[in-house]
Coordinates of C-alpha atoms (C1' of nucleotides) in Angstrom, one line a residue:
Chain A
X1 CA 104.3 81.2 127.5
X2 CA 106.0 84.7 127.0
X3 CA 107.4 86.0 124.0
X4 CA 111.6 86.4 125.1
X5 CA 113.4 88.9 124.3
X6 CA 114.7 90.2 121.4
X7 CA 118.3 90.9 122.5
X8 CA 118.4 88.1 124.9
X9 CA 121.3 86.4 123.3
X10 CA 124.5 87.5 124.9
X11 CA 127.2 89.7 123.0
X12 CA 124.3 91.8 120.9
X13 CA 125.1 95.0 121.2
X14 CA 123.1 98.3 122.5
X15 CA 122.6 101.6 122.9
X16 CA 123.8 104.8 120.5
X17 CA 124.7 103.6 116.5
X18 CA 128.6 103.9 115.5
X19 CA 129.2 105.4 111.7
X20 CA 130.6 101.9 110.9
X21 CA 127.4 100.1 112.1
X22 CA 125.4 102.9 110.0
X23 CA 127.4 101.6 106.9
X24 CA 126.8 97.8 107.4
X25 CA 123.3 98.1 107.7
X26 CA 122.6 100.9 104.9
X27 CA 125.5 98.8 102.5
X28 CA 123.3 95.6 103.3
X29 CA 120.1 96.7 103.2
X30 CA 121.0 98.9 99.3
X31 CA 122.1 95.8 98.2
X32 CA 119.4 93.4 99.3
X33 CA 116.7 94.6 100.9
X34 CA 115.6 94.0 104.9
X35 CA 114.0 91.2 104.2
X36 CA 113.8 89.8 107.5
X37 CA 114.7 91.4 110.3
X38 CA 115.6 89.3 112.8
X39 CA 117.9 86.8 110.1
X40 CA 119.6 90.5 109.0
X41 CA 122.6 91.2 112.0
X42 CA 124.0 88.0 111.1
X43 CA 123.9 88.4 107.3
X44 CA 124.8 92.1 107.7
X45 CA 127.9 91.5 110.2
X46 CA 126.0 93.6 112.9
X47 CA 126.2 92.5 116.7
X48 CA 122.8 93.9 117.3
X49 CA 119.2 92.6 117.1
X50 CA 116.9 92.6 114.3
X51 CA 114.5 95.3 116.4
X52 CA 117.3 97.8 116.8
X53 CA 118.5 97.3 112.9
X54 CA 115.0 98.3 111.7
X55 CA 114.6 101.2 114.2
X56 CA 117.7 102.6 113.4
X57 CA 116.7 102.0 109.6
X58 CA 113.2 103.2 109.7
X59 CA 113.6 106.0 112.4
X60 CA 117.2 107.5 111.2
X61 CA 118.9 105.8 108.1
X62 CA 116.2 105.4 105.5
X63 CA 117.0 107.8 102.7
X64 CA 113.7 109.3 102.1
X65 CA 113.7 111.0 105.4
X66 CA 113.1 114.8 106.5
X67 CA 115.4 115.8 109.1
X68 CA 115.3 119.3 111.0
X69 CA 112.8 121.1 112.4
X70 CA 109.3 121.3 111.9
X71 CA 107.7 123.8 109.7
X72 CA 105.0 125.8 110.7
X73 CA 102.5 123.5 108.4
X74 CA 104.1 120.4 109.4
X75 CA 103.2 121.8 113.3
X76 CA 99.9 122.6 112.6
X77 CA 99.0 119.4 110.2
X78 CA 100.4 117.2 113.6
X79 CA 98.3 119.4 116.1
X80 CA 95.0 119.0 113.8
X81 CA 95.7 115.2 113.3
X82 CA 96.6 115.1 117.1
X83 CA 93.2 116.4 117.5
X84 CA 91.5 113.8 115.6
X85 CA 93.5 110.9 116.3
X86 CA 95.3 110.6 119.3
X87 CA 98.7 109.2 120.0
X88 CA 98.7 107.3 116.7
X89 CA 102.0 108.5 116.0
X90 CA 101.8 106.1 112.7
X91 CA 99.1 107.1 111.8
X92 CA 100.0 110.7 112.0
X93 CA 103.2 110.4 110.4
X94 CA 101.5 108.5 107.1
X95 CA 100.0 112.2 106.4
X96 CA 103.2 114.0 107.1
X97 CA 106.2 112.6 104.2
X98 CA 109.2 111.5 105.1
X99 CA 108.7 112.5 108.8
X100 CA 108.4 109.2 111.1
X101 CA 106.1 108.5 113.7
X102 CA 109.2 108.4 116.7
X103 CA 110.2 111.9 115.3
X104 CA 106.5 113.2 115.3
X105 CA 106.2 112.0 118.7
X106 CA 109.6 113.7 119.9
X107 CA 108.4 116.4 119.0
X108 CA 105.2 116.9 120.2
X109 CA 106.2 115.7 123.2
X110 CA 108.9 118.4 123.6
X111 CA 107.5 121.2 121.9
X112 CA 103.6 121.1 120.5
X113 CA 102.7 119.9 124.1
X114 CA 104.1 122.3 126.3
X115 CA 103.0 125.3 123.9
X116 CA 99.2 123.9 123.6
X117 CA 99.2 123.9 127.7
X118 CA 101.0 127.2 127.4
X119 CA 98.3 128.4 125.5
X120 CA 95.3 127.0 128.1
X121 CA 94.9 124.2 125.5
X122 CA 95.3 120.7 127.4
X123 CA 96.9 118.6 124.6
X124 CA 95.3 115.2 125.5
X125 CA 91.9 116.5 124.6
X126 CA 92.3 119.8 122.6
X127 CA 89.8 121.7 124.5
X128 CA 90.1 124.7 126.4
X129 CA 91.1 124.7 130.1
X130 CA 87.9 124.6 131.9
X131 CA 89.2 125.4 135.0
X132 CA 90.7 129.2 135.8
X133 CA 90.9 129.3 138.8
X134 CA 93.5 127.7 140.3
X135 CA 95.7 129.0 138.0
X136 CA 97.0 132.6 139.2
X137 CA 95.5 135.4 137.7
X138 CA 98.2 135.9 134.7
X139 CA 97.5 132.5 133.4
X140 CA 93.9 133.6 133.5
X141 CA 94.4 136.7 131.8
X142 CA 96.5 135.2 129.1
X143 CA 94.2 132.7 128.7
X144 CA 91.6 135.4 127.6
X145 CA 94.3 137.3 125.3
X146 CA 94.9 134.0 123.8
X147 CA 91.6 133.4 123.2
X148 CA 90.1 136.6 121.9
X149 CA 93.0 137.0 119.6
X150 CA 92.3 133.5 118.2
X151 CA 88.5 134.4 117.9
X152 CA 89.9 138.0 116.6
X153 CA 91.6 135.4 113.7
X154 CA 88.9 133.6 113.3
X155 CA 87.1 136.1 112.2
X156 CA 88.9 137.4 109.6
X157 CA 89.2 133.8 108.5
X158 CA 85.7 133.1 108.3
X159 CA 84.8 136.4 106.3
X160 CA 87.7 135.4 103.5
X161 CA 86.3 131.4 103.8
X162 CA 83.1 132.4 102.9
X163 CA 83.7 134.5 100.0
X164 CA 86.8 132.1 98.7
X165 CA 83.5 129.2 99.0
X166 CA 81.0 131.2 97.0
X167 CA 83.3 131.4 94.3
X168 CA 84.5 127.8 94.3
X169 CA 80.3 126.8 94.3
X170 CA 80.5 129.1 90.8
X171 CA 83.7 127.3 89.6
X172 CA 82.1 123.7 90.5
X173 CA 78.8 124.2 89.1
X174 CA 80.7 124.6 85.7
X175 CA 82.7 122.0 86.3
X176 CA 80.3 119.6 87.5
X177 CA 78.2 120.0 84.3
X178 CA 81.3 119.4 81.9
X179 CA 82.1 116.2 84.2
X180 CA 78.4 115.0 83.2
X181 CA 78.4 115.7 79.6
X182 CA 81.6 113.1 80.0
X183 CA 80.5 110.5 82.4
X184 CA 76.5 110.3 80.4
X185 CA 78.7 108.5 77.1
X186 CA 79.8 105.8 79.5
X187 CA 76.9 102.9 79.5
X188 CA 78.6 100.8 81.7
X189 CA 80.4 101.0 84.7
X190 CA 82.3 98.9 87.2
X191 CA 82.7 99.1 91.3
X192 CA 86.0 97.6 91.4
X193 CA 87.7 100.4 93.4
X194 CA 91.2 99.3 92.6
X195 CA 90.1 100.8 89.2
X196 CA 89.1 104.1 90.4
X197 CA 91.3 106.5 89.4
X198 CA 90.6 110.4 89.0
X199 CA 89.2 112.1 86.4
X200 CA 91.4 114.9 86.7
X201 CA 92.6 117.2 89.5
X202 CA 90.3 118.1 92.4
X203 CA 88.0 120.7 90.9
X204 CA 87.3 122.1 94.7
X205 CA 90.9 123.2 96.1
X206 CA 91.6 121.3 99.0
X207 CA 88.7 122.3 102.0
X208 CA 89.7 124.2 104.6
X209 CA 92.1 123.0 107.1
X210 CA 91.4 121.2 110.7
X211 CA 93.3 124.7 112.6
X212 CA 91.4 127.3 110.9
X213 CA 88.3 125.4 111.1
X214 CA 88.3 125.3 115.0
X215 CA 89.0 128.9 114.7
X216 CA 86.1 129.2 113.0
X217 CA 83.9 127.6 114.8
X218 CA 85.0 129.3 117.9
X219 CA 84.3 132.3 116.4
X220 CA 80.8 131.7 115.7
X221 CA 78.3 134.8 117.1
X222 CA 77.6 134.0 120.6
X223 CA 73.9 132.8 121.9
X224 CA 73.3 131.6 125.1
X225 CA 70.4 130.0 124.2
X226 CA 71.8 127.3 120.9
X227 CA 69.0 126.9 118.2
X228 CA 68.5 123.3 116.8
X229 CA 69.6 124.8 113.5
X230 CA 72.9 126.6 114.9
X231 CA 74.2 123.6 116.2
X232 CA 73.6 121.4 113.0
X233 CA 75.3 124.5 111.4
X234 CA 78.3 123.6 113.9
X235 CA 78.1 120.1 113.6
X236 CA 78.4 120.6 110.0
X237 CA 81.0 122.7 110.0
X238 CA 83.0 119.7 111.7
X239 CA 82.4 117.4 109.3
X240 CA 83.6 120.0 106.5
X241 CA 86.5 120.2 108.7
X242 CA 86.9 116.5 108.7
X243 CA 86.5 116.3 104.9
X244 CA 89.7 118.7 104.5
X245 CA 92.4 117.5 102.7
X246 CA 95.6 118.4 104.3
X247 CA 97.8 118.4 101.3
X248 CA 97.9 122.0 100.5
X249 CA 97.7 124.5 103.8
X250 CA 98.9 127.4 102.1
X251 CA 95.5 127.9 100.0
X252 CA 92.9 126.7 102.5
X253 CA 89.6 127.0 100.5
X254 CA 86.2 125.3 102.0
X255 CA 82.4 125.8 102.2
X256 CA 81.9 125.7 105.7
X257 CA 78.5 125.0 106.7
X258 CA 76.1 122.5 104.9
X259 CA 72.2 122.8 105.1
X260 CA 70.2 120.4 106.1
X261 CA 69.9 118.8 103.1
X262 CA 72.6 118.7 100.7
X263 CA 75.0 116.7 98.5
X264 CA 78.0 116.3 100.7
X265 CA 80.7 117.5 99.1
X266 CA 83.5 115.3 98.4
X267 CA 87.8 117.0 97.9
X268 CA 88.3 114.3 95.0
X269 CA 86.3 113.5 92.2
X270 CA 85.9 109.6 91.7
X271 CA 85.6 108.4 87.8
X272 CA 82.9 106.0 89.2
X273 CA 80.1 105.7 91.2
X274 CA 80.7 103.9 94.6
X275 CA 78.4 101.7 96.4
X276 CA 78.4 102.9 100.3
X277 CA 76.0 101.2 102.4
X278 CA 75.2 103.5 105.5
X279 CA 73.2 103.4 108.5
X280 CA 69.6 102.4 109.0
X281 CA 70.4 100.9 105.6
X282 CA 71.1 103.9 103.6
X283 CA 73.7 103.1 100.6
X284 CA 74.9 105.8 98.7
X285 CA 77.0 106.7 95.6
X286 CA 80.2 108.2 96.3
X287 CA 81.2 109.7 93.0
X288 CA 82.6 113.1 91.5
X289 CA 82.9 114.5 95.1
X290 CA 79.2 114.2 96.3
X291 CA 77.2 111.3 97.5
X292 CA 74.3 110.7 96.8
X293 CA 71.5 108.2 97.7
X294 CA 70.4 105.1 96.0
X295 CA 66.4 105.4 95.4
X296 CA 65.8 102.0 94.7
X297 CA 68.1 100.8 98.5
X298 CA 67.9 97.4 97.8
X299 CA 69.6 97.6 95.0
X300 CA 73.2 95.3 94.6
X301 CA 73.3 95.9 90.7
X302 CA 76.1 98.1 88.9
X303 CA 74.3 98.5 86.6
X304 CA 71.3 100.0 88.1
X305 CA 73.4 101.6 90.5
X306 CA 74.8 104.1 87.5
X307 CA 71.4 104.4 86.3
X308 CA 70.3 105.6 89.9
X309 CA 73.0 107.6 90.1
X310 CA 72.7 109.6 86.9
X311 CA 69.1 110.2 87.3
X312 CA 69.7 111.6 90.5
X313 CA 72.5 113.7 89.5
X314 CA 70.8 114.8 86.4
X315 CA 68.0 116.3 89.1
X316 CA 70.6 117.7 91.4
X317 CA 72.2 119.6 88.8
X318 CA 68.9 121.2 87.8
X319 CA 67.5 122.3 91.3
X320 CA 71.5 123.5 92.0
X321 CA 70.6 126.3 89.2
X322 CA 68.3 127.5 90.4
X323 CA 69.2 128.1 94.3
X324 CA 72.0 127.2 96.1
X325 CA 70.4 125.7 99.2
X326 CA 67.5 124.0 97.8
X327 CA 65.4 121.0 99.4
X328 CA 65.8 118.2 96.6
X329 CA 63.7 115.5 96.9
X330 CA 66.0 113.0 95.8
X331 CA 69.1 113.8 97.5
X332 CA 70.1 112.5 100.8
X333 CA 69.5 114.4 103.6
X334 CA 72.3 114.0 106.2
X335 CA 69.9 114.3 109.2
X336 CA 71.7 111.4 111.2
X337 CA 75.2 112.3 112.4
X338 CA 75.7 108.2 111.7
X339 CA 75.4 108.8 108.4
X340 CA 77.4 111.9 107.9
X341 CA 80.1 110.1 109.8
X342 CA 79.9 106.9 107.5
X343 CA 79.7 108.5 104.5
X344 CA 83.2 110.7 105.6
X345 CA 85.1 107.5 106.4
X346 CA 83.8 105.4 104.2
X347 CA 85.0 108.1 101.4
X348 CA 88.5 107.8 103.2
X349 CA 88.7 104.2 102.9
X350 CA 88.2 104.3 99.8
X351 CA 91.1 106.4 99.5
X352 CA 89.3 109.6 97.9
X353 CA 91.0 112.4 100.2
X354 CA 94.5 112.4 98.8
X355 CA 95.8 110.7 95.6
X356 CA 99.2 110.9 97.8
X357 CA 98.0 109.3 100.5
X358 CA 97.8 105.5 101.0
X359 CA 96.7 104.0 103.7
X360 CA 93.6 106.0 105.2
X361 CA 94.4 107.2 108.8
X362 CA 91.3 105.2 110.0
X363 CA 92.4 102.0 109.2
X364 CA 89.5 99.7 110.7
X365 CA 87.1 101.0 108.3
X366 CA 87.5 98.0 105.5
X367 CA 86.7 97.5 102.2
X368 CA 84.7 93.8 101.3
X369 CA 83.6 92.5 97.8
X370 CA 79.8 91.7 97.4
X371 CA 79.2 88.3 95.6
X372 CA 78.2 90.4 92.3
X373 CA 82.0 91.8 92.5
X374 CA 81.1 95.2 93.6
X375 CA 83.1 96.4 96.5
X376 CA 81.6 98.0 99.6
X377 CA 82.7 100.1 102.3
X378 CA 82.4 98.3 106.0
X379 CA 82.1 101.2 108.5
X380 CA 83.7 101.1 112.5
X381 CA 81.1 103.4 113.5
X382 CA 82.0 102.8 117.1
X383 CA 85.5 103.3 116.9
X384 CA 85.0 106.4 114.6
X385 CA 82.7 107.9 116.5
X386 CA 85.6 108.4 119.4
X387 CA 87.1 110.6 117.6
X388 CA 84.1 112.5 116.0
X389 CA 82.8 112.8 119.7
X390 CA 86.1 114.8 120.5
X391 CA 86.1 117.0 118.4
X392 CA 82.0 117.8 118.6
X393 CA 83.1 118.4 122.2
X394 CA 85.2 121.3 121.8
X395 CA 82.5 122.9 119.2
X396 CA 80.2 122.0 121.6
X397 CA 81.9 123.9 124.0
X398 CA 83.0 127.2 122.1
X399 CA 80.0 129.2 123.5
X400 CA 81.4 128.9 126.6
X401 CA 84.3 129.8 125.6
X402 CA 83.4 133.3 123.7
X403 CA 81.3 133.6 126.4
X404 CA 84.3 133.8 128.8
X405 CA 86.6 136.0 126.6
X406 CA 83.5 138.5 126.2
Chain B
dA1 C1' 135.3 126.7 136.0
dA2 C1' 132.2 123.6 138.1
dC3 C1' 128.0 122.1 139.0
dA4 C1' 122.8 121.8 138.6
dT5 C1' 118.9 121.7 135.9
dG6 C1' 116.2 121.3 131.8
dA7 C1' 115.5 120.1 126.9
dT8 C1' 116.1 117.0 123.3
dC9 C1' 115.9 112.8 120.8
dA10 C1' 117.8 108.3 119.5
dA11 C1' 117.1 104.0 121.2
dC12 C1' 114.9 100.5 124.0
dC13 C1' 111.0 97.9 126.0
dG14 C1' 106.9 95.4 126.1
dC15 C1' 102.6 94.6 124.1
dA16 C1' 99.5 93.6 120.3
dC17 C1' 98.4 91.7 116.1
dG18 C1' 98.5 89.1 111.8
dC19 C1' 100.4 85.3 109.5
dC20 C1' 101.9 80.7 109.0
dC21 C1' 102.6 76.0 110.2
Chain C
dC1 C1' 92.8 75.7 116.9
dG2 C1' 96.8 77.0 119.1
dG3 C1' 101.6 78.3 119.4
dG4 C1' 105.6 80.5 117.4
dC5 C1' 107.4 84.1 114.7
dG6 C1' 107.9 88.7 112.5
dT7 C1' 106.7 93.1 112.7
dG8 C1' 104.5 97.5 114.1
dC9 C1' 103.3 100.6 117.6
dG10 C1' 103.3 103.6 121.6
dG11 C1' 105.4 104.6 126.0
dT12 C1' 109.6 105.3 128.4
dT13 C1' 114.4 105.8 129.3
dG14 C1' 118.8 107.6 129.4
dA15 C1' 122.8 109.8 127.1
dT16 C1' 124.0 114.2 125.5
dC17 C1' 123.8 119.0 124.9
dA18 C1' 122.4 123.7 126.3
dT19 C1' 121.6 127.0 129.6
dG20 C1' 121.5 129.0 134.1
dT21 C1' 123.6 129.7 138.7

DNA sequence: AACATGATCAACCGCACGCCC
DNA sequence: CGGGCGTGCGGTTGATCATGT
């Protein structure tokens, strides 16, 4: 079989664009749409193929696109996502506007690349250079000035985090009772999540960003021996990472670490309660930027899902005033990684990070509706896990690493 | 001034996937 | 169910420009 080419007709043209063709394509396409490529050179007057019109349309003519160089954000959004993602140029571009995914890839492959190696970073799998010494002894030594200066960072960072955090937690306690006093009037209460909209504006400013999290986490006091405890701190601190919502990196704001049992904080607030099943058949409510679990797990029922999920709310709120990091009976206690990791994407896929965002950057996650018409969040543990796994590796790995620069 | 080398980025290529018949 | 088609994606190429010798 074999699919033939696209530009196997004789007489199509290729290589570099001329102004005129530019015209053509942007005059046809204003005027009625791509519609399909491959029938649009003819109709347009172009002799080129339907693949090189939509390149040239989606790469260079569309008119929402950002031309110029990179800001310093826009660098450091495409290193974090690079970190978490991979090549998935696409997917990296949906979270930068108006950039495309050819662009994003340009430049990372001419600039973010070289300066990550530079920097003792290799870029495939964001962790530190392991191996010093085949490099000469300048490399080395940079390596080190690199490192405790990013540590140096780090630590400033994590002092100002903390502080900006214990405010916020003030800020959202008040908020978080007002948001009750509203959502207890509501007796009923659907899971269609193309009705989900939010409340208001994310209460929490957006968590701290992926950059100055692995700073963070680098920067963490240095034990040879790693408690149980210290690494679930790390761990955590990952997954607060991975909640961050990208949207505003001037004002990075986050609570880093979360005990060992805690609501897991949510960027958005969600106007209802979402079903989420999750591992060792867990389900929990996604709602009003925690999750929380289901008591009664077997339950399919809207209705008794809201009841559930007030009740337990009601009890959260009340052990929240009194301590901060308080065992609660009744909340979910994100022991399993599995779980911690569902609950993240499945909050993505339902599209809570970033009212700006549309398509959630892990895609395979997918929503299905129950036969009561609830909807519920299928979880690619497997494939998420890759990515979760890469970046627990570096974490995993900054003892070494302080170890080295001390 | 001429040539060599490196950097940049638009464009191409081939594969994969979903949809439709 | 299988094949064809349309489209998207990621890797690679090659023309062009900048810089160094």
């Amino acid at each position: 079989m074999g699919r033939s080419p696209c530009c196997e007709k004789v007489g199509l043209k290729k290589g570099p664009w001329t102004p005129e063709e530019d015209q053509k394509l942007i005059a046809y396409i204003e005027e009625f749409g791509h519609g399909s490529w491959r029938a649009l050179p003819a109709k347009a007057g172009l002799q080129r193929c339907g693949k090189s019109c939509r390149l040239r349309w989606t790469n260079y003519l569309r008119p929402d696109i950002k031309r110029g160089k990179f800001s310093l954000q826009e660098e450091q959004t495409i290193i974090q996502l690079h970190a978490l993602l991979g090549n998935r140029w696409s997917a990296i571009a949906a979270q930068l506007p108006r950039r495309t995914d050819n662009e994003i890839k340009n430049y990372w492959n001419t600039h973010l690349k070289k300066r990550l190696t530079r920097m003792g970073i290799d870029p495939t799998t964001h962790k530190p250079k392991t191996d010093h010494t085949s490099a000469g002894s300048s490399t080395c030594n940079q390596y080190s000035k690199d490192s405790a200066n990013l540590s140096h960072m780090a630590q400033w960072e994590s002092a100002r985090l903390e502080a900006e955090a214990r405010l916020v937690r003030e800020t959202n306690k008040l908020k978080v009772q007002k948001q009750l006093e509203f959502e207890s009037s509501r007796p009923q209460a659907r899971l269609f999540l193309n009705k989900i909209t939010p409340l208001q504006q994310p209460s929490l400013p957006p968590c701290l960003d992926i950059l100055k999290a692995w700073q963070s986490s680098w920067s963490k006091p240095t034990t040879t021996t790693t408690t149980k405890d210290e690494t679930n701190n790390k761990v955590h601190s990952m997954y607060a990472m991975m909640l961050s919502n990208d949207e505003n990196l001037e004002s990075p704001t986050s609570t880093l670490n979360f005990p060992g049992t805690t609501l897991l904080p949510l960027p958005l607030p969600l106007s209802l309660p979402v079903s989420v099943p999750m591992t060792n058949n867990i389900n929990v409510v996604a709602f009003n930027q925690n999750l929380l679990p289901l008591t009664d797990q077997s339950t399919n029922n809207d209705d008794e899902i809201w009841k559930q999920f007030n009740l337990t709310k009601q009890n959260t709120t009340e052990t929240h005033d009194d301590h901060d990091n308080v065992n609660n009976n009744n909340m979910l206690n994100f022991q399993q990684d599995d779980d911690i990791m569902a609950a993240v994407e499945a909050f993505r896929s339902c599209g809570g990070f970033d009212n700006n965002i549309n398509t959630p950057p892990i895609s395979t996650n997918v929503l299905h509706e129950n036969l009561d018409g609830s909807m519920m969040c299928n979880v690619n543990l497997e494939e998420n896990k890759h990515y979760w796994n890469s970046i627990l590796g570096l974490v995993n790995e900054s003892d070494d690493i302080n170890i080295n620069v001390q």
